[in-house]
Tab-separated table of C-alpha atoms in Angstrom:
chain	number	residue	atom	x	y	z
A	324	MET	CA	95.350	-46.824	36.183
A	325	MET	CA	99.101	-46.947	34.266
A	326	ASN	CA	100.659	-50.245	35.105
A	327	MET	CA	97.007	-51.659	34.065
A	328	ARG	CA	97.478	-50.425	31.011
A	329	VAL	CA	101.088	-50.920	30.855
A	330	ARG	CA	100.441	-54.547	32.096
A	331	PHE	CA	97.567	-54.936	29.744
A	332	LYS	CA	100.026	-53.108	26.401
A	333	HIS	CA	102.533	-56.066	27.615
A	334	LEU	CA	100.664	-59.349	27.177
A	335	ALA	CA	98.546	-57.822	24.152
A	336	GLY	CA	102.442	-58.293	23.046
A	337	ALA	CA	103.026	-61.838	24.195
A	338	VAL	CA	99.908	-62.913	22.906
A	339	LEU	CA	100.388	-60.768	19.533
A	340	CYS	CA	103.686	-62.648	19.220
A	341	SER	CA	102.524	-66.079	19.587
A	342	ALA	CA	99.597	-65.560	17.626
A	343	LEU	CA	102.453	-64.347	14.156
A	344	MET	CA	104.328	-66.823	15.166
A	345	ALA	CA	101.303	-69.345	13.249
A	346	VAL	CA	100.269	-66.410	10.067
A	347	SER	CA	101.087	-66.853	7.143
A	348	PRO	CA	103.073	-63.746	5.392
A	349	GLY	CA	100.107	-62.442	3.401
A	350	TYR	CA	98.277	-61.570	6.685
A	351	ALA	CA	99.037	-58.181	6.819
A	352	GLN	CA	98.209	-57.862	3.222
A	353	ASN	CA	95.240	-59.397	3.364
A	354	PRO	CA	93.606	-59.159	6.487
A	355	PRO	CA	91.361	-61.192	7.640
A	356	LYS	CA	87.446	-60.105	8.302
A	357	LEU	CA	85.359	-61.533	11.412
A	358	THR	CA	81.818	-63.545	10.763
A	359	VAL	CA	79.507	-63.335	13.630
A	360	GLY	CA	76.106	-64.877	13.744
A	361	PHE	CA	73.863	-63.101	16.258
A	362	MET	CA	71.138	-65.799	17.158
A	363	ALA	CA	67.832	-64.571	19.018
A	364	THR	CA	64.195	-65.127	18.445
A	365	LEU	CA	62.922	-62.053	16.210
A	366	SER	CA	59.165	-63.563	15.764
A	367	GLY	CA	56.303	-64.209	17.435
A	368	PRO	CA	55.300	-62.150	21.004
A	369	ALA	CA	58.817	-62.295	22.653
A	370	ALA	CA	60.684	-61.106	19.550
A	371	ILE	CA	60.808	-57.526	21.618
A	372	TYR	CA	63.823	-59.056	24.149
A	373	GLY	CA	65.979	-59.938	21.438
A	374	GLU	CA	65.248	-56.717	19.347
A	375	HIS	CA	67.106	-55.160	22.583
A	376	MET	CA	69.974	-57.651	22.107
A	377	ARG	CA	70.180	-57.604	18.651
A	378	ASP	CA	70.330	-53.445	18.666
A	379	GLY	CA	72.707	-53.203	22.046
A	380	PHE	CA	75.408	-54.843	19.823
A	381	MET	CA	74.542	-53.660	16.393
A	382	LEU	CA	75.204	-50.614	18.542
A	383	ALA	CA	79.032	-51.487	19.454
A	384	VAL	CA	79.906	-52.358	16.324
A	385	ASN	CA	78.601	-49.101	14.691
A	386	GLN	CA	80.612	-47.060	16.976
A	387	SER	CA	83.717	-48.683	16.066
A	388	ASN	CA	82.862	-48.182	11.924
A	389	GLY	CA	81.767	-51.795	11.738
A	390	THR	CA	84.506	-52.734	13.214
A	391	LEU	CA	85.119	-55.598	15.852
A	392	GLY	CA	89.033	-55.272	17.259
A	393	GLY	CA	89.781	-53.695	13.670
A	394	LEU	CA	89.000	-56.337	11.179
A	395	GLU	CA	85.709	-55.953	8.926
A	396	THR	CA	82.684	-57.346	10.954
A	397	ASN	CA	79.874	-59.139	9.162
A	398	VAL	CA	77.048	-59.876	11.629
A	399	LEU	CA	74.491	-62.934	9.970
A	400	ILE	CA	72.161	-62.333	12.741
A	401	THR	CA	69.231	-65.421	12.929
A	402	ASP	CA	65.817	-65.665	14.261
A	403	ASP	CA	66.106	-68.504	16.533
A	404	LYS	CA	62.193	-69.201	16.182
A	405	LEU	CA	62.185	-69.965	20.082
A	406	ASP	CA	62.742	-73.387	18.454
A	407	PRO	CA	65.184	-75.612	19.714
A	408	ASP	CA	64.984	-78.307	16.133
A	409	TYR	CA	65.112	-75.259	14.006
A	410	ALA	CA	67.382	-72.923	16.322
A	411	VAL	CA	70.300	-76.397	15.945
A	412	GLU	CA	69.883	-76.289	12.196
A	413	LYS	CA	70.125	-72.540	11.926
A	414	VAL	CA	73.405	-72.777	14.067
A	415	THR	CA	74.985	-75.506	11.654
A	416	GLU	CA	74.464	-73.991	8.520
A	417	LEU	CA	75.700	-70.556	10.250
A	418	ILE	CA	79.159	-72.922	11.389
A	419	GLU	CA	79.415	-75.158	8.065
A	420	VAL	CA	78.175	-73.241	5.372
A	421	ASN	CA	78.290	-69.336	6.362
A	422	GLY	CA	82.250	-70.345	8.251
A	423	ILE	CA	81.247	-68.104	11.124
A	424	ASP	CA	84.177	-67.440	13.680
A	425	VAL	CA	81.945	-66.103	17.085
A	426	LEU	CA	77.936	-66.872	17.985
A	427	VAL	CA	76.629	-64.937	20.045
A	428	GLY	CA	73.078	-64.176	21.135
A	429	VAL	CA	70.466	-67.416	22.511
A	430	ASN	CA	67.719	-65.532	25.089
A	431	PHE	CA	65.700	-68.582	25.754
A	432	SER	CA	67.557	-71.456	28.127
A	433	ARG	CA	65.161	-73.930	25.691
A	434	VAL	CA	66.746	-73.149	22.753
A	435	MET	CA	70.361	-72.265	24.663
A	436	LEU	CA	69.973	-76.051	26.389
A	437	ALA	CA	69.844	-76.519	22.366
A	438	VAL	CA	72.833	-75.043	20.866
A	439	HIS	CA	75.791	-75.482	22.998
A	440	ASP	CA	76.857	-78.776	23.075
A	441	PRO	CA	76.587	-78.636	19.143
A	442	VAL	CA	78.445	-75.159	19.051
A	443	VAL	CA	81.123	-75.883	21.664
A	444	ARG	CA	81.642	-79.882	20.134
A	445	SER	CA	82.498	-78.038	16.769
A	446	ARG	CA	85.237	-75.063	18.945
A	447	THR	CA	82.942	-72.088	18.197
A	448	LEU	CA	83.665	-69.465	19.798
A	449	PHE	CA	79.929	-69.231	21.339
A	450	ILE	CA	78.987	-65.579	23.583
A	451	GLY	CA	75.624	-65.500	25.188
A	452	THR	CA	73.541	-62.381	26.020
A	453	SER	CA	70.628	-63.588	27.800
A	454	SER	CA	69.895	-67.500	28.463
A	455	GLY	CA	72.120	-68.990	31.412
A	456	PRO	CA	71.083	-72.367	33.004
A	457	ALA	CA	72.300	-74.247	35.301
A	458	PRO	CA	74.055	-76.790	33.161
A	459	ILE	CA	75.669	-75.155	31.020
A	460	ALA	CA	77.283	-72.672	34.141
A	461	GLY	CA	78.521	-76.007	35.806
A	462	ARG	CA	78.663	-79.556	35.030
A	463	THR	CA	78.104	-79.262	31.075
A	464	CYS	CA	80.973	-75.112	30.796
A	465	SER	CA	83.069	-75.012	28.018
A	466	ARG	CA	86.206	-73.164	27.459
A	467	TYR	CA	84.571	-72.205	24.274
A	468	PHE	CA	81.399	-70.494	26.248
A	469	TYR	CA	81.382	-67.182	27.836
A	470	SER	CA	78.369	-65.169	29.026
A	471	THR	CA	77.460	-61.664	29.133
A	472	ALA	CA	74.485	-62.665	31.885
A	473	SER	CA	73.879	-63.822	34.586
A	474	GLN	CA	73.724	-67.241	35.513
A	475	ASP	CA	69.462	-67.385	35.112
A	476	ASP	CA	69.318	-68.366	38.505
A	477	GLN	CA	71.195	-65.204	40.256
A	478	VAL	CA	68.483	-62.125	39.919
A	479	HIS	CA	65.757	-64.477	41.890
A	480	GLU	CA	68.773	-65.168	44.314
A	481	THR	CA	68.920	-61.850	44.869
A	482	MET	CA	64.929	-60.605	45.401
A	483	GLY	CA	65.528	-64.245	47.997
A	484	ARG	CA	68.177	-62.121	50.114
A	485	PHE	CA	66.102	-58.899	49.460
A	486	ALA	CA	63.510	-60.181	51.070
A	487	SER	CA	65.506	-61.955	53.676
A	488	LEU	CA	66.951	-58.602	54.848
A	489	LYS	CA	63.567	-56.769	55.631
A	490	GLY	CA	62.605	-58.811	57.536
A	491	TYR	CA	60.010	-60.544	55.983
A	492	GLN	CA	59.106	-64.296	56.848
A	493	ARG	CA	55.934	-65.017	55.083
A	494	VAL	CA	56.032	-65.029	50.923
A	495	VAL	CA	53.025	-65.327	48.853
A	496	THR	CA	54.900	-66.661	45.553
A	497	ILE	CA	53.438	-66.717	42.089
A	498	ALA	CA	54.626	-68.077	38.578
A	499	PRO	CA	54.027	-69.893	35.465
A	500	ASP	CA	52.760	-73.745	35.647
A	501	TYR	CA	56.791	-74.749	33.910
A	502	GLU	CA	59.701	-76.175	35.062
A	503	ALA	CA	61.670	-73.214	34.090
A	504	ALA	CA	59.991	-71.592	36.475
A	505	ARG	CA	59.756	-73.640	39.166
A	506	ASP	CA	63.412	-73.217	39.195
A	507	ALA	CA	63.178	-69.482	39.513
A	508	LEU	CA	60.969	-70.181	42.556
A	509	ALA	CA	63.366	-72.042	44.123
A	510	ALA	CA	66.869	-69.519	43.672
A	511	PHE	CA	64.793	-67.289	45.584
A	512	GLN	CA	64.219	-69.493	48.266
A	513	ARG	CA	67.508	-69.864	47.848
A	514	HIS	CA	68.654	-67.079	49.645
A	515	PHE	CA	64.867	-66.483	51.653
A	516	LYS	CA	65.494	-67.617	55.287
A	517	GLY	CA	61.025	-66.939	55.708
A	518	GLN	CA	58.745	-69.475	55.465
A	519	ILE	CA	56.133	-69.782	51.651
A	520	ALA	CA	53.520	-68.924	52.572
A	521	ARG	CA	51.569	-70.655	49.704
A	522	GLU	CA	53.289	-71.127	46.081
A	523	LEU	CA	50.778	-70.238	43.056
A	524	PHE	CA	50.909	-71.746	39.468
A	525	PRO	CA	48.430	-70.323	37.190
A	526	ARG	CA	49.058	-71.751	33.909
A	527	LEU	CA	50.745	-70.455	30.681
A	528	GLY	CA	49.232	-67.948	28.683
A	529	GLN	CA	46.627	-66.676	32.205
A	530	THR	CA	45.125	-63.336	31.381
A	531	ASP	CA	43.168	-63.468	35.010
A	532	PHE	CA	44.958	-62.857	37.951
A	533	SER	CA	41.735	-62.131	40.207
A	534	GLY	CA	41.353	-65.277	41.766
A	535	GLU	CA	45.142	-65.511	43.382
A	536	PHE	CA	44.841	-61.950	44.213
A	537	ALA	CA	41.660	-63.310	46.490
A	538	GLN	CA	43.766	-65.416	47.941
A	539	ILE	CA	47.596	-63.255	48.426
A	540	ASP	CA	44.141	-61.067	49.904
A	541	GLU	CA	42.972	-64.297	52.225
A	542	ILE	CA	46.853	-64.575	53.233
A	543	SER	CA	47.891	-61.582	54.156
A	544	PRO	CA	50.976	-62.540	53.284
A	545	ASP	CA	54.461	-60.125	54.129
A	546	ALA	CA	54.772	-59.825	50.550
A	547	ILE	CA	54.632	-61.253	47.114
A	548	TYR	CA	57.354	-62.459	44.815
A	549	ALA	CA	56.373	-62.361	41.717
A	550	PHE	CA	58.026	-63.934	38.288
A	551	MET	CA	56.044	-63.888	35.239
A	552	PRO	CA	57.647	-62.544	32.280
A	553	SER	CA	56.395	-61.291	29.192
A	554	GLY	CA	52.711	-60.193	28.513
A	555	MET	CA	51.935	-62.674	31.978
A	556	GLY	CA	53.996	-60.282	33.710
A	557	VAL	CA	52.018	-57.241	32.221
A	558	GLU	CA	48.322	-58.221	33.067
A	559	LEU	CA	49.757	-58.999	37.345
A	560	VAL	CA	50.988	-55.842	37.798
A	561	ARG	CA	48.198	-53.745	35.970
A	562	GLN	CA	45.707	-56.060	37.721
A	563	PHE	CA	47.697	-55.641	40.690
A	564	HIS	CA	47.007	-52.017	40.453
A	565	THR	CA	43.430	-51.866	41.176
A	566	SER	CA	43.366	-55.205	43.315
A	567	GLY	CA	43.588	-52.917	46.913
A	568	LEU	CA	46.636	-54.921	47.288
A	569	LYS	CA	49.000	-52.164	45.866
A	570	GLY	CA	50.415	-50.028	48.486
A	571	ALA	CA	49.532	-53.079	51.458
A	572	ILE	CA	51.660	-56.027	50.520
A	573	PRO	CA	54.951	-55.225	48.570
A	574	PHE	CA	55.674	-56.685	45.470
A	575	LEU	CA	58.892	-58.494	44.587
A	576	SER	CA	59.755	-59.435	41.305
A	577	ALA	CA	62.690	-60.946	38.879
A	578	LYS	CA	61.967	-60.724	34.852
A	579	THR	CA	58.667	-59.617	35.145
A	580	ILE	CA	58.985	-55.850	35.337
A	581	ASN	CA	62.182	-54.937	33.374
A	582	GLY	CA	63.342	-52.520	30.216
A	583	VAL	CA	61.113	-54.183	28.017
A	584	SER	CA	57.873	-54.417	30.112
A	585	LEU	CA	57.463	-51.193	31.696
A	586	PRO	CA	57.257	-49.017	28.952
A	587	TYR	CA	53.671	-51.442	28.980
A	588	MET	CA	53.011	-50.717	32.476
A	589	ALA	CA	53.835	-47.856	32.552
A	590	GLU	CA	52.230	-46.461	36.234
A	591	THR	CA	50.749	-49.325	37.100
A	592	ALA	CA	54.777	-51.115	37.988
A	593	GLU	CA	55.625	-47.418	39.777
A	594	GLY	CA	57.012	-48.199	43.185
A	595	LEU	CA	56.952	-52.368	42.372
A	596	MET	CA	60.564	-53.520	43.420
A	597	SER	CA	62.668	-56.093	41.341
A	598	ALA	CA	66.303	-57.820	40.635
A	599	SER	CA	69.187	-56.959	38.497
A	600	SER	CA	72.534	-56.545	37.452
A	601	TRP	CA	72.630	-53.354	35.266
A	602	ALA	CA	69.967	-50.225	35.148
A	603	PRO	CA	70.276	-47.073	33.685
A	604	ASN	CA	71.198	-44.919	36.198
A	605	LEU	CA	74.517	-46.608	37.172
A	606	ASP	CA	77.207	-44.398	37.508
A	607	ASN	CA	79.770	-45.469	35.111
A	608	PRO	CA	81.789	-43.604	32.141
A	609	ALA	CA	80.865	-46.779	29.559
A	610	ASN	CA	77.310	-46.522	30.318
A	611	LYS	CA	76.623	-43.110	30.056
A	612	ARG	CA	77.718	-43.387	26.417
A	613	PHE	CA	75.381	-46.308	26.020
A	614	MET	CA	72.087	-44.971	27.958
A	615	ARG	CA	73.377	-41.721	25.298
A	616	GLU	CA	73.984	-43.419	21.627
A	617	PHE	CA	71.754	-46.124	22.296
A	618	GLN	CA	68.925	-43.714	22.973
A	619	ARG	CA	69.937	-41.053	20.189
A	620	THR	CA	70.249	-44.343	17.786
A	621	TYR	CA	66.948	-46.151	18.110
A	622	GLY	CA	65.186	-43.654	19.566
A	623	TYR	CA	63.654	-46.425	22.926
A	624	GLN	CA	65.125	-46.783	26.176
A	625	PRO	CA	67.339	-49.622	26.121
A	626	SER	CA	67.036	-52.469	28.663
A	627	VAL	CA	69.158	-55.194	30.742
A	628	TYR	CA	69.121	-56.983	27.402
A	629	ALA	CA	70.656	-54.373	24.886
A	630	ALA	CA	73.121	-53.394	27.408
A	631	GLN	CA	74.037	-57.641	27.556
A	632	GLY	CA	74.232	-57.626	24.137
A	633	TYR	CA	76.299	-54.838	24.184
A	634	ASP	CA	78.671	-55.213	26.115
A	635	ALA	CA	79.437	-58.982	24.109
A	636	ALA	CA	80.643	-56.810	21.238
A	637	LYS	CA	82.304	-55.049	23.687
A	638	PHE	CA	84.188	-57.953	25.036
A	639	LEU	CA	84.991	-59.545	21.138
A	640	HIS	CA	86.030	-56.122	20.364
A	641	PHE	CA	88.790	-55.320	23.156
A	642	SER	CA	89.400	-58.856	23.335
A	643	LEU	CA	90.273	-59.477	19.384
A	644	GLU	CA	92.212	-55.887	19.623
A	645	LEU	CA	94.405	-57.621	22.015
A	646	THR	CA	95.869	-60.681	19.336
A	647	GLY	CA	96.094	-57.952	17.113
A	648	GLY	CA	92.934	-58.876	15.194
A	649	ILE	CA	94.011	-62.584	15.421
A	650	LYS	CA	90.986	-64.365	15.431
A	651	ASP	CA	92.135	-67.747	15.896
A	652	PRO	CA	89.877	-69.333	18.781
A	653	GLU	CA	92.524	-70.463	20.736
A	654	THR	CA	94.505	-67.410	20.259
A	655	LEU	CA	91.366	-65.558	21.179
A	656	ILE	CA	90.548	-67.511	24.055
A	657	SER	CA	93.299	-66.351	25.617
A	658	ALA	CA	92.677	-62.795	24.908
A	659	MET	CA	88.997	-63.020	26.351
A	660	ASN	CA	90.460	-63.605	29.634
A	661	ALA	CA	92.966	-60.953	29.808
A	662	ALA	CA	90.949	-57.699	27.644
A	663	PRO	CA	90.603	-54.719	29.125
A	664	PHE	CA	87.287	-54.963	29.111
A	665	GLU	CA	84.884	-52.238	30.602
A	666	SER	CA	81.184	-53.055	31.276
A	667	VAL	CA	78.740	-50.664	31.440
A	668	ARG	CA	77.766	-52.337	35.188
A	669	GLY	CA	80.993	-51.133	35.909
A	670	ASP	CA	82.208	-53.929	37.879
A	671	PHE	CA	82.461	-57.026	35.951
A	672	ARG	CA	84.718	-59.774	36.164
A	673	PHE	CA	84.723	-63.450	34.301
A	674	ASN	CA	83.919	-66.539	37.252
A	675	ASP	CA	86.511	-69.756	36.282
A	676	ASN	CA	82.587	-70.924	34.589
A	677	GLN	CA	83.244	-67.918	32.394
A	678	PHE	CA	80.084	-66.039	33.643
A	679	PRO	CA	80.318	-62.564	35.598
A	680	ILE	CA	81.292	-61.857	39.131
A	681	GLN	CA	78.834	-58.729	39.077
A	682	ASP	CA	76.702	-56.338	41.189
A	683	PHE	CA	73.279	-56.777	42.073
A	684	TYR	CA	70.777	-54.681	42.567
A	685	LEU	CA	67.468	-54.030	43.775
A	686	VAL	CA	66.106	-51.636	40.553
A	687	GLU	CA	62.069	-49.916	40.721
A	688	GLY	CA	60.420	-48.896	37.865
A	689	VAL	CA	60.290	-44.548	38.062
A	690	ARG	CA	58.267	-42.034	36.004
A	691	ARG	CA	61.401	-39.462	34.742
A	692	THR	CA	58.645	-36.922	32.496
A	693	SER	CA	54.869	-37.587	32.076
A	694	THR	CA	54.921	-40.214	28.959
A	695	LEU	CA	59.058	-41.997	29.547
A	696	TYR	CA	59.277	-44.867	32.605
A	697	GLU	CA	62.572	-46.707	33.584
A	698	MET	CA	63.961	-48.554	35.452
A	699	GLU	CA	66.195	-47.435	38.141
A	700	ALA	CA	69.291	-48.893	40.263
A	701	THR	CA	68.171	-47.770	44.228
A	702	ALA	CA	70.315	-50.633	46.505
A	703	ARG	CA	72.986	-53.040	45.883
A	704	ILE	CA	71.651	-56.271	47.477
A	705	PHE	CA	75.143	-58.141	46.448
A	706	ASP	CA	78.837	-57.355	45.371
A	707	ASP	CA	80.827	-58.566	43.231
A	708	VAL	CA	78.877	-62.437	43.885
A	709	GLY	CA	78.814	-65.632	40.820
A	710	ASP	CA	76.865	-68.144	40.661
A	711	ALA	CA	75.828	-70.557	42.386
A	712	TYR	CA	76.951	-73.685	39.791
A	713	SER	CA	80.757	-72.881	39.124
A	714	GLY	CA	82.280	-75.126	41.431
A	715	SER	CA	80.159	-77.650	39.246
A	716	CYS	CA	82.724	-76.221	36.494
A	717	ARG	CA	85.849	-77.905	35.287
A	718	MET	CA	87.724	-76.996	32.167
């Protein structure tokens, strides 16, 4: 550990020395402030995901008394309204009018695909905290973009691998009828070695799944794999609980049962399996502090979205500490690639495409008290794995 600290100290000195050569003499007397644009969906039915991300990010800022890397930090929180055109308009305003130093956030792929290119073309640093579409991890990657969230396919790949490890031969998949959901099921099949007995695509917004469960009962597969986010997922799990299939057919999922949806599912989600890169019970000092202080500050259980928001602020904090508070993008990028960042996930480093190399877990919803439910990691499925698209990234 001491050798690592010495190495980072030397790196900090080298980065800081090169940066100070370009800094005016008035820097010490008038230290700059840091302006962060935080963008997420904060209105409508999907607002809760953005709220978790925002609360995680702001917790880390507040832990440093309103600073990141020693710089007084102003966070401009912006609702993208889950509207790609509106998001581009707002992100342009953040860059050109508000003069942000860094953009953080974005939790839905259609918004990320709209804002990514305008942000990186402006040479504004961008730290994603949820959405990781394949093109951004691969052929349109940018040195100005980092992600503290996994690439979108990886949780689905994790469950595909788990299904194969369990020896399941015939699986029925169920997901809403839209393109991103079909991509999710294709990712599941990347590591699943068995047969897809049937693909079920209920219409977007559907809340009655009795017809789908009747088909599953008739097929009698080895397992079900569900990608059913938000309210549809809550209804799917509740109805599975009363369908007569629970306990008879294993229920596998990703982005269906998580820290956001679990309070609404409660006992209906107990024993059902999902995949994640983080869970509240991960045993490392950073995660223990995060769990303790998040619950004390906000009064609710954090999700993986909150954890990724928190990690983004900590990553930025330690990178700025390494530069001595120099926020010039080129200097900061050099520091970001060397910062001694401790993730709440434990093992964590950035791949060549600046997405994480990290572990992935089998997680389950468990009852902690009569009213408290929490996701729990029960097995590591992937150890130190990067995404499938990093080889296509050319920076």
